[in-house]
Amino acid sequence: ELTSSDFMLPETFQGLNAYQWASIFESLLNSQRLLLWQSVPAELKSSVLSEMREDARGHFLSELSQTNIEEAVVTGSNTEVVEIFDSLPEKTIVRLIKKLAPDSQSQVETSLSYTSDQVGRYANQDVYTIASAAKVNDVLQELKTEEHFQDSHAYVVIDGHGTYVGEVFINELLAAEGAQTINELVHKADTCISSNLSLLEASNLVRGSQRSLLPVVDEQGRFVGNFSIQDALDVFQEHYESQLAHLGQVSDEDLYAPILLSARRRAVWLGINLLTAFLASAVIGLFDKVLIEVVALAVLMPIVASMGGITGSQTLTLAIRGIATGQLNSSNFNYLRRKEVIVAALNGLVWALVVGAIAYVWFDNPLVAIILALALIINMLVASICGIVIPRLLDRVGIDPALAGSVILTTITDVVGFMVFLGGASVIFLS
Amino acid sequence: ELTSSDFMLPETFQGLNAYQWASIFESLLNSQRLLLWQSVPAELKSSVLSEMREDARGHFLSELSQTNIEEAVVTGSNTEVVEIFDSLPEKTIVRLIKKLAPDSQSQVETSLSYTSDQVGRYANQDVYTIASAAKVNDVLQELKTEEHFQDSHAYVVIDGHGTYVGEVFINELLAAEGAQTINELVHKADTCISSNLSLLEASNLVRGSQRSLLPVVDEQGRFVGNFSIQDALDVFQEHYESQLAHLGQVSDEDLYAPILLSARRRAVWLGINLLTAFLASAVIGLFDKVLIEVVALAVLMPIVASMGGITGSQTLTLAIRGIATGQLNSSNFNYLRRKEVIVAALNGLVWALVVGAIAYVWFDNPLVAIILALALIINMLVASICGIVIPRLLDRVGIDPALAGSVILTTITDVVGFMVFLGGASVIFLS
């Protein structure tokens, strides 16, 4: 039984919107989600499912009964149904499509003809449109009873073939003569989104447009639906959350993902990291003789690796953002690489002096202090170059720099750090 | 001289919107920004400045002439002017306020009466409002010539004292009798934003509302302005970008921040990391005797620290998101901590076997392999507990977990890792 004290549930569920419901569901166990599902108003169920984060929705749907899923799907808009379908097995989708009303069915089929990365899949088709040949008077008459929720001052105008013509503004409709046709008032929109465009590019277009929504148009010029700034916000959030997760070396997972699933997913990241760690160990192993000779080296060597890692990570973080925004490109790459190297050199000099001085006082061994300081500077310089070169190379070969950049960088700063520090020491102390 | 080949400038600047201009400016050096500024259409200048990321705007404004700044400010809306002021020194602000038209001046002063974290500061006051006592006919007449850009189907209604009354929908205006007053048609909005609310909370409200904008109302119930989903998107982006930057141990900086400034800011993060690194070294230093005795320990010790670090980082990343979304709270904290510990235990067992086996084959020393495996399990368990407890404690004392969590966690996993591994080895090999 669900009690409000146990799970921070609100005192009353009245007046909650779909977004708030989705957030509550994400913070519950699957068993609790199933109990609470009965309390969700029927007309919100499809929205709540579509608002949930993908991973949480997937786990919840995997335990929700077929009847419950069907009940939610048949009331949903095409975009909601498609988001729910994204988390269901093919067999279930085929069965559910047949249960939809004919109108919804053809809308959903249009959506599904696009891939999950194309904006056409998520364009809202449930839009009030005005025929370009209509008379102003008739349109104003029709608008009085129009129930479609449309949070915009502009209406989409299409011709008899469904081709997108433009938009008409409400104030111009009011000011026009009743006998004029819409054709005379229509404006071509500044920006249309091509239905094949990627979700992230489409989101950037809406964002830059300063409009609350933009029309999505297919290759034949037909109006597919609207893509709104709310949709764009969802896309951006998912994008940023997955970048954050990958930087933390974890997948973008439901807090309540089943334990074995969580363990298995994280094992992958741990395994990759273990390869890195063994590579670093192998490098250290090359220099076991000098480590026995001068034990201070073993004590100090993590400092070289760690400071290199942070330097590289700083540059990497800015470079990843620069690439994602298109602001780091071939025209300024050389300038920015030079800048990063100079910044690393300045910090390398400063911190090498500090670290060297401390090491000298600690171990009373000037040679160790000098080797440490030099290794630190070299590793920080290498780290800064790698921090900007690696993400650019990854991007060029089509790998997301946020996904792989950090692991590759750490491997290099560990290997180079231990190699330079212990190698240098071997040359000095073993000859 | 600016040439398009050098700086990836578009062939033509025609038709660029403020967001695109801002993005170009962010990807240029300050000297280039000054040259390009002349090409920005006068009516876009204030928007371009307000769209730029804070750090880039600050650097650019510090070199832009007072005349240029004034020219941009006098044409800006209250929200644009306030964002520009956020990057200007107090003295300049005082001087510039006097140059504004009386209307703008009072709008900007209202904005500035709120702190930079309150939504009242960034509410758009330049909104077309309808008087509650007005007649429908007069309003429809007025709407025909209304030039305010308002991307919504609902109009704000206020009474004679400026008190927010509600909103009126365009279709209901059209359907009403001309002699009715607006009062009879007005709807109370589902959600109003209190002007003292934090920007992030206000953004979450707009997001959840499924509306393109919400009214902001002060403590006396007066209408302050609108807060739109576009504004919310800016807030979310800034929030995520600064979280990403902090996870990468860097500030949220302009790609083109002056070199010395960049170096100084990053030096702070490096210095904090150095303390961590020296703490780890000090722990290793405690066990120098056993390191001389068994050099394999020096070779293998980074593995324990590194695997603990990743395990902790995985839990930390999910915990930070859970706290930010309110989905990790006192009601489920214990469950999730238990889950994270079990996940870490499972992965600890698996990887300890792998690592132990490799170490045994490598060094042919069963004791070293056993100590390594045990230390790995212990450190991964400790890391998982710290990964969820640390962000929660930081959040409770009012420190952003994304800012400090990672450094504290790494310190603990390094110290515990070296302590358990080398300490255990000392007990076995030195007794």
PDB file of N, CA and C in Angstrom, chain A residues 143-218:
ATOM      1  N   LEU A 143     -13.109  29.625 -36.000  1.00  0.00           N
ATOM      2  CA  LEU A 143     -12.176  29.772 -34.875  1.00  0.00           C
ATOM      3  C   LEU A 143     -12.908  29.880 -33.541  1.00  0.00           C
ATOM      4  N   LYS A 144     -14.117  30.443 -33.569  1.00  0.00           N
ATOM      5  CA  LYS A 144     -14.875  30.641 -32.322  1.00  0.00           C
ATOM      6  C   LYS A 144     -15.072  29.332 -31.575  1.00  0.00           C
ATOM      7  N   THR A 145     -15.218  28.261 -32.326  1.00  0.00           N
ATOM      8  CA  THR A 145     -15.518  26.983 -31.682  1.00  0.00           C
ATOM      9  C   THR A 145     -14.316  26.045 -31.707  1.00  0.00           C
ATOM     10  N   GLU A 146     -13.204  26.573 -32.166  1.00  0.00           N
ATOM     11  CA  GLU A 146     -12.014  25.739 -32.298  1.00  0.00           C
ATOM     12  C   GLU A 146     -11.532  25.295 -30.917  1.00  0.00           C
ATOM     13  N   GLU A 147     -11.365  23.998 -30.751  1.00  0.00           N
ATOM     14  CA  GLU A 147     -10.997  23.467 -29.438  1.00  0.00           C
ATOM     15  C   GLU A 147      -9.543  23.018 -29.372  1.00  0.00           C
ATOM     16  N   HIS A 148      -8.888  22.923 -30.532  1.00  0.00           N
ATOM     17  CA  HIS A 148      -7.490  22.490 -30.503  1.00  0.00           C
ATOM     18  C   HIS A 148      -6.673  23.460 -29.677  1.00  0.00           C
ATOM     19  N   PHE A 149      -5.889  22.912 -28.778  1.00  0.00           N
ATOM     20  CA  PHE A 149      -5.024  23.758 -27.983  1.00  0.00           C
ATOM     21  C   PHE A 149      -3.848  24.174 -28.849  1.00  0.00           C
ATOM     22  N   GLN A 150      -3.737  25.440 -29.103  1.00  0.00           N
ATOM     23  CA  GLN A 150      -2.648  25.923 -29.958  1.00  0.00           C
ATOM     24  C   GLN A 150      -2.078  27.163 -29.317  1.00  0.00           C
ATOM     25  N   ASP A 151      -0.875  27.030 -28.774  1.00  0.00           N
ATOM     26  CA  ASP A 151      -0.336  28.145 -28.015  1.00  0.00           C
ATOM     27  C   ASP A 151       0.467  29.056 -28.930  1.00  0.00           C
ATOM     28  N   SER A 152      -0.205  29.666 -29.863  1.00  0.00           N
ATOM     29  CA  SER A 152       0.477  30.514 -30.826  1.00  0.00           C
ATOM     30  C   SER A 152      -0.497  31.539 -31.376  1.00  0.00           C
ATOM     31  N   HIS A 153       0.021  32.620 -31.879  1.00  0.00           N
ATOM     32  CA  HIS A 153      -0.831  33.656 -32.451  1.00  0.00           C
ATOM     33  C   HIS A 153      -0.959  33.469 -33.958  1.00  0.00           C
ATOM     34  N   ALA A 154      -0.284  32.436 -34.486  1.00  0.00           N
ATOM     35  CA  ALA A 154      -0.290  32.229 -35.933  1.00  0.00           C
ATOM     36  C   ALA A 154      -0.909  30.877 -36.251  1.00  0.00           C
ATOM     37  N   TYR A 155      -1.663  30.798 -37.357  1.00  0.00           N
ATOM     38  CA  TYR A 155      -2.268  29.533 -37.757  1.00  0.00           C
ATOM     39  C   TYR A 155      -1.628  29.044 -39.046  1.00  0.00           C
ATOM     40  N   VAL A 156      -1.486  27.727 -39.143  1.00  0.00           N
ATOM     41  CA  VAL A 156      -0.876  27.117 -40.319  1.00  0.00           C
ATOM     42  C   VAL A 156      -1.875  27.125 -41.483  1.00  0.00           C
ATOM     43  N   VAL A 157      -1.396  27.502 -42.652  1.00  0.00           N
ATOM     44  CA  VAL A 157      -2.241  27.517 -43.849  1.00  0.00           C
ATOM     45  C   VAL A 157      -1.734  26.459 -44.827  1.00  0.00           C
ATOM     46  N   ILE A 158      -2.635  25.578 -45.297  1.00  0.00           N
ATOM     47  CA  ILE A 158      -2.253  24.580 -46.306  1.00  0.00           C
ATOM     48  C   ILE A 158      -3.207  24.668 -47.494  1.00  0.00           C
ATOM     49  N   ASP A 159      -2.725  24.189 -48.664  1.00  0.00           N
ATOM     50  CA  ASP A 159      -3.610  24.215 -49.828  1.00  0.00           C
ATOM     51  C   ASP A 159      -4.373  22.888 -49.935  1.00  0.00           C
ATOM     52  N   GLY A 160      -5.121  22.715 -51.000  1.00  0.00           N
ATOM     53  CA  GLY A 160      -5.965  21.529 -51.156  1.00  0.00           C
ATOM     54  C   GLY A 160      -5.191  20.216 -51.193  1.00  0.00           C
ATOM     55  N   HIS A 161      -3.878  20.267 -51.520  1.00  0.00           N
ATOM     56  CA  HIS A 161      -3.091  19.045 -51.603  1.00  0.00           C
ATOM     57  C   HIS A 161      -2.317  18.763 -50.315  1.00  0.00           C
ATOM     58  N   GLY A 162      -2.577  19.582 -49.288  1.00  0.00           N
ATOM     59  CA  GLY A 162      -1.838  19.384 -48.034  1.00  0.00           C
ATOM     60  C   GLY A 162      -0.477  20.048 -48.058  1.00  0.00           C
ATOM     61  N   THR A 163      -0.166  20.798 -49.118  1.00  0.00           N
ATOM     62  CA  THR A 163       1.122  21.491 -49.198  1.00  0.00           C
ATOM     63  C   THR A 163       1.124  22.697 -48.255  1.00  0.00           C
ATOM     64  N   TYR A 164       2.238  22.866 -47.561  1.00  0.00           N
ATOM     65  CA  TYR A 164       2.359  23.980 -46.633  1.00  0.00           C
ATOM     66  C   TYR A 164       2.459  25.292 -47.408  1.00  0.00           C
ATOM     67  N   VAL A 165       1.588  26.243 -47.102  1.00  0.00           N
ATOM     68  CA  VAL A 165       1.596  27.521 -47.804  1.00  0.00           C
ATOM     69  C   VAL A 165       2.247  28.611 -46.956  1.00  0.00           C
ATOM     70  N   GLY A 166       1.963  28.638 -45.656  1.00  0.00           N
ATOM     71  CA  GLY A 166       2.522  29.668 -44.789  1.00  0.00           C
ATOM     72  C   GLY A 166       1.700  29.772 -43.526  1.00  0.00           C
ATOM     73  N   GLU A 167       1.649  30.995 -42.957  1.00  0.00           N
ATOM     74  CA  GLU A 167       0.877  31.156 -41.732  1.00  0.00           C
ATOM     75  C   GLU A 167       0.104  32.464 -41.788  1.00  0.00           C
ATOM     76  N   VAL A 168      -0.941  32.535 -40.985  1.00  0.00           N
ATOM     77  CA  VAL A 168      -1.732  33.751 -40.964  1.00  0.00           C
ATOM     78  C   VAL A 168      -1.858  34.197 -39.503  1.00  0.00           C
ATOM     79  N   PHE A 169      -1.717  35.506 -39.273  1.00  0.00           N
ATOM     80  CA  PHE A 169      -1.718  36.025 -37.906  1.00  0.00           C
ATOM     81  C   PHE A 169      -3.117  36.443 -37.493  1.00  0.00           C
ATOM     82  N   ILE A 170      -3.421  36.238 -36.245  1.00  0.00           N
ATOM     83  CA  ILE A 170      -4.763  36.482 -35.762  1.00  0.00           C
ATOM     84  C   ILE A 170      -5.141  37.961 -35.891  1.00  0.00           C
ATOM     85  N   ASN A 171      -4.206  38.872 -35.634  1.00  0.00           N
ATOM     86  CA  ASN A 171      -4.576  40.292 -35.718  1.00  0.00           C
ATOM     87  C   ASN A 171      -4.863  40.721 -37.155  1.00  0.00           C
ATOM     88  N   GLU A 172      -4.164  40.085 -38.114  1.00  0.00           N
ATOM     89  CA  GLU A 172      -4.428  40.404 -39.509  1.00  0.00           C
ATOM     90  C   GLU A 172      -5.762  39.806 -39.980  1.00  0.00           C
ATOM     91  N   LEU A 173      -6.099  38.638 -39.417  1.00  0.00           N
ATOM     92  CA  LEU A 173      -7.412  38.057 -39.698  1.00  0.00           C
ATOM     93  C   LEU A 173      -8.515  38.999 -39.241  1.00  0.00           C
ATOM     94  N   LEU A 174      -8.325  39.556 -38.031  1.00  0.00           N
ATOM     95  CA  LEU A 174      -9.341  40.447 -37.471  1.00  0.00           C
ATOM     96  C   LEU A 174      -9.489  41.713 -38.295  1.00  0.00           C
ATOM     97  N   ALA A 175      -8.371  42.204 -38.829  1.00  0.00           N
ATOM     98  CA  ALA A 175      -8.387  43.481 -39.536  1.00  0.00           C
ATOM     99  C   ALA A 175      -8.836  43.344 -40.989  1.00  0.00           C
ATOM    100  N   ALA A 176      -8.855  42.088 -41.494  1.00  0.00           N
ATOM    101  CA  ALA A 176      -9.148  41.885 -42.925  1.00  0.00           C
ATOM    102  C   ALA A 176     -10.634  42.029 -43.227  1.00  0.00           C
ATOM    103  N   GLU A 177     -10.928  42.189 -44.515  1.00  0.00           N
ATOM    104  CA  GLU A 177     -12.320  42.160 -44.977  1.00  0.00           C
ATOM    105  C   GLU A 177     -12.812  40.718 -44.925  1.00  0.00           C
ATOM    106  N   GLY A 178     -14.085  40.538 -44.569  1.00  0.00           N
ATOM    107  CA  GLY A 178     -14.635  39.191 -44.451  1.00  0.00           C
ATOM    108  C   GLY A 178     -14.582  38.383 -45.739  1.00  0.00           C
ATOM    109  N   ALA A 179     -14.638  39.077 -46.879  1.00  0.00           N
ATOM    110  CA  ALA A 179     -14.709  38.352 -48.139  1.00  0.00           C
ATOM    111  C   ALA A 179     -13.336  38.005 -48.714  1.00  0.00           C
ATOM    112  N   GLN A 180     -12.278  38.535 -48.107  1.00  0.00           N
ATOM    113  CA  GLN A 180     -10.938  38.203 -48.597  1.00  0.00           C
ATOM    114  C   GLN A 180     -10.671  36.717 -48.395  1.00  0.00           C
ATOM    115  N   THR A 181      -9.780  36.149 -49.241  1.00  0.00           N
ATOM    116  CA  THR A 181      -9.375  34.767 -48.984  1.00  0.00           C
ATOM    117  C   THR A 181      -8.087  34.782 -48.156  1.00  0.00           C
ATOM    118  N   ILE A 182      -7.863  33.660 -47.502  1.00  0.00           N
ATOM    119  CA  ILE A 182      -6.672  33.512 -46.658  1.00  0.00           C
ATOM    120  C   ILE A 182      -5.402  33.716 -47.482  1.00  0.00           C
ATOM    121  N   ASN A 183      -5.440  33.231 -48.733  1.00  0.00           N
ATOM    122  CA  ASN A 183      -4.316  33.410 -49.646  1.00  0.00           C
ATOM    123  C   ASN A 183      -3.740  34.816 -49.661  1.00  0.00           C
ATOM    124  N   GLU A 184      -4.622  35.818 -49.515  1.00  0.00           N
ATOM    125  CA  GLU A 184      -4.173  37.214 -49.585  1.00  0.00           C
ATOM    126  C   GLU A 184      -3.450  37.651 -48.315  1.00  0.00           C
ATOM    127  N   LEU A 185      -3.627  36.893 -47.215  1.00  0.00           N
ATOM    128  CA  LEU A 185      -3.064  37.303 -45.920  1.00  0.00           C
ATOM    129  C   LEU A 185      -1.868  36.481 -45.500  1.00  0.00           C
ATOM    130  N   VAL A 186      -1.620  35.413 -46.263  1.00  0.00           N
ATOM    131  CA  VAL A 186      -0.646  34.429 -45.770  1.00  0.00           C
ATOM    132  C   VAL A 186       0.789  34.959 -45.818  1.00  0.00           C
ATOM    133  N   HIS A 187       1.558  34.612 -44.791  1.00  0.00           N
ATOM    134  CA  HIS A 187       2.995  34.920 -44.755  1.00  0.00           C
ATOM    135  C   HIS A 187       3.767  33.622 -44.893  1.00  0.00           C
ATOM    136  N   LYS A 188       4.822  33.669 -45.655  1.00  0.00           N
ATOM    137  CA  LYS A 188       5.727  32.524 -45.685  1.00  0.00           C
ATOM    138  C   LYS A 188       6.498  32.569 -44.358  1.00  0.00           C
ATOM    139  N   ALA A 189       6.590  31.431 -43.655  1.00  0.00           N
ATOM    140  CA  ALA A 189       7.339  31.410 -42.391  1.00  0.00           C
ATOM    141  C   ALA A 189       8.819  31.645 -42.664  1.00  0.00           C
ATOM    142  N   ASP A 190       9.504  32.319 -41.741  1.00  0.00           N
ATOM    143  CA  ASP A 190      10.947  32.555 -41.885  1.00  0.00           C
ATOM    144  C   ASP A 190      11.688  31.233 -42.001  1.00  0.00           C
ATOM    145  N   THR A 191      11.282  30.293 -41.166  1.00  0.00           N
ATOM    146  CA  THR A 191      11.990  29.016 -41.104  1.00  0.00           C
ATOM    147  C   THR A 191      10.992  27.870 -41.121  1.00  0.00           C
ATOM    148  N   CYS A 192      11.217  26.899 -42.005  1.00  0.00           N
ATOM    149  CA  CYS A 192      10.497  25.632 -41.938  1.00  0.00           C
ATOM    150  C   CYS A 192      11.525  24.565 -41.596  1.00  0.00           C
ATOM    151  N   ILE A 193      11.086  23.534 -40.890  1.00  0.00           N
ATOM    152  CA  ILE A 193      11.987  22.427 -40.564  1.00  0.00           C
ATOM    153  C   ILE A 193      11.724  21.299 -41.544  1.00  0.00           C
ATOM    154  N   SER A 194      12.789  20.800 -42.164  1.00  0.00           N
ATOM    155  CA  SER A 194      12.636  19.644 -43.045  1.00  0.00           C
ATOM    156  C   SER A 194      12.451  18.399 -42.184  1.00  0.00           C
ATOM    157  N   SER A 195      11.471  17.560 -42.560  1.00  0.00           N
ATOM    158  CA  SER A 195      11.097  16.430 -41.699  1.00  0.00           C
ATOM    159  C   SER A 195      12.215  15.406 -41.525  1.00  0.00           C
ATOM    160  N   ASN A 196      13.230  15.425 -42.392  1.00  0.00           N
ATOM    161  CA  ASN A 196      14.341  14.479 -42.270  1.00  0.00           C
ATOM    162  C   ASN A 196      15.439  14.973 -41.340  1.00  0.00           C
ATOM    163  N   LEU A 197      15.332  16.227 -40.892  1.00  0.00           N
ATOM    164  CA  LEU A 197      16.384  16.821 -40.081  1.00  0.00           C
ATOM    165  C   LEU A 197      16.534  16.059 -38.758  1.00  0.00           C
ATOM    166  N   SER A 198      17.730  16.077 -38.192  1.00  0.00           N
ATOM    167  CA  SER A 198      17.933  15.409 -36.900  1.00  0.00           C
ATOM    168  C   SER A 198      17.240  16.210 -35.805  1.00  0.00           C
ATOM    169  N   LEU A 199      16.877  15.503 -34.739  1.00  0.00           N
ATOM    170  CA  LEU A 199      16.171  16.145 -33.629  1.00  0.00           C
ATOM    171  C   LEU A 199      16.947  17.321 -33.052  1.00  0.00           C
ATOM    172  N   LEU A 200      18.267  17.137 -32.914  1.00  0.00           N
ATOM    173  CA  LEU A 200      19.065  18.185 -32.277  1.00  0.00           C
ATOM    174  C   LEU A 200      19.137  19.425 -33.171  1.00  0.00           C
ATOM    175  N   GLU A 201      19.297  19.222 -34.475  1.00  0.00           N
ATOM    176  CA  GLU A 201      19.335  20.369 -35.395  1.00  0.00           C
ATOM    177  C   GLU A 201      17.987  21.088 -35.412  1.00  0.00           C
ATOM    178  N   ALA A 202      16.914  20.302 -35.433  1.00  0.00           N
ATOM    179  CA  ALA A 202      15.572  20.898 -35.436  1.00  0.00           C
ATOM    180  C   ALA A 202      15.367  21.717 -34.157  1.00  0.00           C
ATOM    181  N   SER A 203      15.832  21.187 -33.035  1.00  0.00           N
ATOM    182  CA  SER A 203      15.673  21.892 -31.762  1.00  0.00           C
ATOM    183  C   SER A 203      16.428  23.214 -31.776  1.00  0.00           C
ATOM    184  N   ASN A 204      17.625  23.190 -32.375  1.00  0.00           N
ATOM    185  CA  ASN A 204      18.385  24.433 -32.475  1.00  0.00           C
ATOM    186  C   ASN A 204      17.668  25.458 -33.343  1.00  0.00           C
ATOM    187  N   LEU A 205      17.008  24.985 -34.401  1.00  0.00           N
ATOM    188  CA  LEU A 205      16.263  25.905 -35.265  1.00  0.00           C
ATOM    189  C   LEU A 205      15.116  26.568 -34.496  1.00  0.00           C
ATOM    190  N   VAL A 206      14.342  25.777 -33.756  1.00  0.00           N
ATOM    191  CA  VAL A 206      13.227  26.348 -32.992  1.00  0.00           C
ATOM    192  C   VAL A 206      13.763  27.351 -31.986  1.00  0.00           C
ATOM    193  N   ARG A 207      14.843  26.957 -31.324  1.00  0.00           N
ATOM    194  CA  ARG A 207      15.400  27.810 -30.312  1.00  0.00           C
ATOM    195  C   ARG A 207      15.825  29.156 -30.884  1.00  0.00           C
ATOM    196  N   GLY A 208      16.495  29.122 -32.039  1.00  0.00           N
ATOM    197  CA  GLY A 208      16.980  30.353 -32.635  1.00  0.00           C
ATOM    198  C   GLY A 208      15.860  31.210 -33.202  1.00  0.00           C
ATOM    199  N   SER A 209      14.721  30.589 -33.489  1.00  0.00           N
ATOM    200  CA  SER A 209      13.649  31.307 -34.180  1.00  0.00           C
ATOM    201  C   SER A 209      12.904  32.292 -33.297  1.00  0.00           C
ATOM    202  N   GLN A 210      13.050  32.157 -31.978  1.00  0.00           N
ATOM    203  CA  GLN A 210      12.292  32.992 -31.038  1.00  0.00           C
ATOM    204  C   GLN A 210      10.794  32.756 -31.151  1.00  0.00           C
ATOM    205  N   ARG A 211      10.405  31.682 -31.793  1.00  0.00           N
ATOM    206  CA  ARG A 211       8.999  31.329 -31.909  1.00  0.00           C
ATOM    207  C   ARG A 211       8.701  30.171 -30.972  1.00  0.00           C
ATOM    208  N   SER A 212       7.421  29.988 -30.610  1.00  0.00           N
ATOM    209  CA  SER A 212       7.111  28.877 -29.718  1.00  0.00           C
ATOM    210  C   SER A 212       6.956  27.571 -30.487  1.00  0.00           C
ATOM    211  N   LEU A 213       6.789  27.655 -31.811  1.00  0.00           N
ATOM    212  CA  LEU A 213       6.783  26.426 -32.615  1.00  0.00           C
ATOM    213  C   LEU A 213       7.100  26.739 -34.058  1.00  0.00           C
ATOM    214  N   LEU A 214       7.561  25.732 -34.786  1.00  0.00           N
ATOM    215  CA  LEU A 214       7.865  25.878 -36.212  1.00  0.00           C
ATOM    216  C   LEU A 214       7.195  24.740 -36.980  1.00  0.00           C
ATOM    217  N   PRO A 215       6.824  24.991 -38.242  1.00  0.00           N
ATOM    218  CA  PRO A 215       6.229  23.937 -39.053  1.00  0.00           C
ATOM    219  C   PRO A 215       7.276  22.947 -39.568  1.00  0.00           C
ATOM    220  N   VAL A 216       6.894  21.659 -39.585  1.00  0.00           N
ATOM    221  CA  VAL A 216       7.752  20.631 -40.164  1.00  0.00           C
ATOM    222  C   VAL A 216       7.149  20.239 -41.509  1.00  0.00           C
ATOM    223  N   VAL A 217       7.982  20.211 -42.543  1.00  0.00           N
ATOM    224  CA  VAL A 217       7.514  20.019 -43.913  1.00  0.00           C
ATOM    225  C   VAL A 217       8.305  18.892 -44.562  1.00  0.00           C
ATOM    226  N   ASP A 218       7.640  17.998 -45.304  1.00  0.00           N
ATOM    227  CA  ASP A 218       8.380  16.885 -45.919  1.00  0.00           C
ATOM    228  C   ASP A 218       8.969  17.277 -47.265  1.00  0.00           C
TER     229      ASP A 218
END
